[in-house]
CSV table of C-alpha atoms in Angstrom, one decimal:
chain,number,residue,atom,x,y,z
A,20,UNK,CA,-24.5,20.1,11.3
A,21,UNK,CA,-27.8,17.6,11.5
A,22,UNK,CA,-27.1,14.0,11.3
A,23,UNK,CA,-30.4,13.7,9.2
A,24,UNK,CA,-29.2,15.3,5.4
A,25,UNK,CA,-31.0,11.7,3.5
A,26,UNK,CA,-32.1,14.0,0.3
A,27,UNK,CA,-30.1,17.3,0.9
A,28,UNK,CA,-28.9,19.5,-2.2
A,29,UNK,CA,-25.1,20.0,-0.2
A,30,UNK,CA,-23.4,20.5,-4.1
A,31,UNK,CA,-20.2,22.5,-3.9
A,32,UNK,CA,-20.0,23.1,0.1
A,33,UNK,CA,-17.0,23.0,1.9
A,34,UNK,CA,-17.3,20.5,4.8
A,35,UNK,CA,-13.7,20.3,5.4
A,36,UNK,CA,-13.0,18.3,8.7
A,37,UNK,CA,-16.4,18.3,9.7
A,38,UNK,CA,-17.8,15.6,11.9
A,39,UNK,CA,-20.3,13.8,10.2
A,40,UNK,CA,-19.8,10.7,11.9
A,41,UNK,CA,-22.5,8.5,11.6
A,42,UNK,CA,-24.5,10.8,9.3
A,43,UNK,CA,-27.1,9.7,7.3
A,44,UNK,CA,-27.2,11.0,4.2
A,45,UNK,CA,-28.8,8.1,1.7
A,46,UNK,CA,-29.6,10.2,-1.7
A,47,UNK,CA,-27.7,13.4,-0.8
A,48,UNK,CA,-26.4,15.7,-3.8
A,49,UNK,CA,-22.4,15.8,-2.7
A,50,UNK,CA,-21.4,16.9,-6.2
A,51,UNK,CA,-18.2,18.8,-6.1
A,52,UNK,CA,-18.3,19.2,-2.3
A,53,UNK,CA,-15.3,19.5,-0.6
A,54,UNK,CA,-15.1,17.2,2.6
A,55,UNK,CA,-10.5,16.9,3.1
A,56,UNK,CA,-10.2,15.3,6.5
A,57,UNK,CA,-13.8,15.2,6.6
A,58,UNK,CA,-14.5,12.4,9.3
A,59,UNK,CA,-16.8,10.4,7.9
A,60,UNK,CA,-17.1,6.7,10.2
A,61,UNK,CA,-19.9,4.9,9.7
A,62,UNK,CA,-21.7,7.1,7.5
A,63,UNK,CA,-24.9,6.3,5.7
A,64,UNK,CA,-24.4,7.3,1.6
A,65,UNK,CA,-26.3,4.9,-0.1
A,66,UNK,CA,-27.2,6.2,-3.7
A,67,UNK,CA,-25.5,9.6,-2.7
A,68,UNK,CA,-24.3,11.7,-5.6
A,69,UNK,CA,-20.8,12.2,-4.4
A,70,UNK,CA,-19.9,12.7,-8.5
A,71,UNK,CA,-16.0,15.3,-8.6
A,72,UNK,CA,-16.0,15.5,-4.8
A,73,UNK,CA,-13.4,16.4,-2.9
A,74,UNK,CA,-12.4,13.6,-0.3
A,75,UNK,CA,-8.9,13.7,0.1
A,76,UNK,CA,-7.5,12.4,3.7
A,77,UNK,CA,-11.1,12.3,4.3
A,78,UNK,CA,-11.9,9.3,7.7
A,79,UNK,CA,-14.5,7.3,5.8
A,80,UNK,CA,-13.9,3.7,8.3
A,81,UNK,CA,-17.1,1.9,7.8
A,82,UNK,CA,-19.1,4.2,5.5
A,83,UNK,CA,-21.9,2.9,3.7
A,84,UNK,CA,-21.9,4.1,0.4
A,85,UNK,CA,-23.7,1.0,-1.9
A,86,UNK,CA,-24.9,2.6,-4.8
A,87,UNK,CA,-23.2,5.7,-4.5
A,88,UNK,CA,-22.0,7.0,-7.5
A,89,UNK,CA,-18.3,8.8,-6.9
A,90,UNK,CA,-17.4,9.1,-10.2
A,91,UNK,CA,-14.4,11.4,-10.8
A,92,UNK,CA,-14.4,11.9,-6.8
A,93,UNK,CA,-10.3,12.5,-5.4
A,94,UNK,CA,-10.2,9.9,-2.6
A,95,UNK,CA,-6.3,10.0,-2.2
A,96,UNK,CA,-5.1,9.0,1.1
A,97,UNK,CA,-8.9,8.4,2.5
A,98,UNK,CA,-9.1,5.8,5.0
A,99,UNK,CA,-12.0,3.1,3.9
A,100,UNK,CA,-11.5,0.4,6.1
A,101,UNK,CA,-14.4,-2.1,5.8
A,102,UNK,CA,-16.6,0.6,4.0
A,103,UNK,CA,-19.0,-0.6,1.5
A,104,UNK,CA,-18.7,0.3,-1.8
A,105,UNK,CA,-20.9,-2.5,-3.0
A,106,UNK,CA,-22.0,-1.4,-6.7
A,107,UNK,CA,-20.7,2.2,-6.4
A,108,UNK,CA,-19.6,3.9,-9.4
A,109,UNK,CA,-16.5,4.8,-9.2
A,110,UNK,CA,-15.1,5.7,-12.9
A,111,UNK,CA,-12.6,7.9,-13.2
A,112,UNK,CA,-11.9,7.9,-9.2
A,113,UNK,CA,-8.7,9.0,-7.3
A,114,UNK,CA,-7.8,6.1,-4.9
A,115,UNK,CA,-4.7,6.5,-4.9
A,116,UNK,CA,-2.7,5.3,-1.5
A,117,UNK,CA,-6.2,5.2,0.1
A,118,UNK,CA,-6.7,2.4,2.4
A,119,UNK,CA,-8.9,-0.4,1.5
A,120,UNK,CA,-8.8,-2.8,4.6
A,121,UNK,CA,-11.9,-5.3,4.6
A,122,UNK,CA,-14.0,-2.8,2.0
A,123,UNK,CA,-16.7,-4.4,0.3
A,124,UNK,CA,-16.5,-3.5,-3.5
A,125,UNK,CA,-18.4,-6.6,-5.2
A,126,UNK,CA,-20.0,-5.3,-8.5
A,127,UNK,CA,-18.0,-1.3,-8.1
A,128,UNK,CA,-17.6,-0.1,-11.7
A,129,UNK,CA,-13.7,1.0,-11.1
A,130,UNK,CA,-13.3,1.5,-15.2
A,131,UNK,CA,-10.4,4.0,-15.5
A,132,UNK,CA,-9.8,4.4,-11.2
A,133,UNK,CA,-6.7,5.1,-9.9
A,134,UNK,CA,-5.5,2.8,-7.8
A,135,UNK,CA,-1.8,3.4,-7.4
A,136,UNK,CA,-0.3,3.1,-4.0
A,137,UNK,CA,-4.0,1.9,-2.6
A,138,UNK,CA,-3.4,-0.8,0.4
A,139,UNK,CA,-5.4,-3.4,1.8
A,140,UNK,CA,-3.6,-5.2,4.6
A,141,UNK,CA,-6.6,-7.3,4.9
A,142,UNK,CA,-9.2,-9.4,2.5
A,143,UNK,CA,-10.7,-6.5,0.5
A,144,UNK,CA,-14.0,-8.3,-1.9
A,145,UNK,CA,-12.6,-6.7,-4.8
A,146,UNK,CA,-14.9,-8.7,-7.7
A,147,UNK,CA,-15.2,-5.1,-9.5
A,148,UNK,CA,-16.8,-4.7,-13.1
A,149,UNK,CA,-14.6,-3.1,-15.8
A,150,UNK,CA,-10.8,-3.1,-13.3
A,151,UNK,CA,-7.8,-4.7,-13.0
A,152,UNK,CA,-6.7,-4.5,-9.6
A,153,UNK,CA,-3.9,-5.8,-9.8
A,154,UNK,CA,-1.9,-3.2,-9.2
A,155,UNK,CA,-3.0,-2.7,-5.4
């Protein structure tokens, strides 16, 4: 698959463990996609619509989804180590024992995110809107 998919309508695929490593995909349509085990390093997903997808187990280390709106996504057990999810919507998400290490999520709208079991061995910027987090 291209590393170039910045405005692509990829609703409802199934990328399971695909390697879009280092994809840029700023503005994609990800709605309902299924990426599991998707490896996802250092993508670029700024404003992506990534709304009831699929990313469980999915290698996201050092994506870059600011702006991204995940609402409803399943992100159980997804690695996120120093991803930015500066000002990402993520209402309604599935974090559950996903790890957080050193992710950015200053301003993330985590209203009604599940955030059991979620671990972040290191400094995560968690000044979220409309969270408590203190259950991490």
């Amino acid at each position: 698959m291209s590393k170039k998919l910045s405005g692509q309508d990829l609703r409802w695929r199934d990328l399971s463990a695909h390697d879009l490593k280092g994809v840029r995909a700023v503005r994609a349509n990800f709605a309902g996609a299924i990426l599991f085990r998707t490896r996802l390093g250092k993508a670029r997903l700024v404003k992506a619509n990534l709304v009831g997808a699929y990313l469980v187990e999915a290698r996201a280390d050092g994506i870059n989804a600011c702006c991204a709106v995940l609402s409803g996504a399943n992100l159980a057990g997804a690695r996120l180590r120093k991803a930015c999810l500066a000002r990402a919507d993520l209402r309604g998400a599935n974090l559950t024992g996903a790890l957080l290490d050193g992710a950015d999520l200053r301003g993330a709208n985590l209203e009604g995110a599940t955030l059991d079991g979620a671990r972040d061995r290191k400094s995560t910027r968690l000044n979220s809107s409309h969270t408590d987090i203190s259950r991490m």
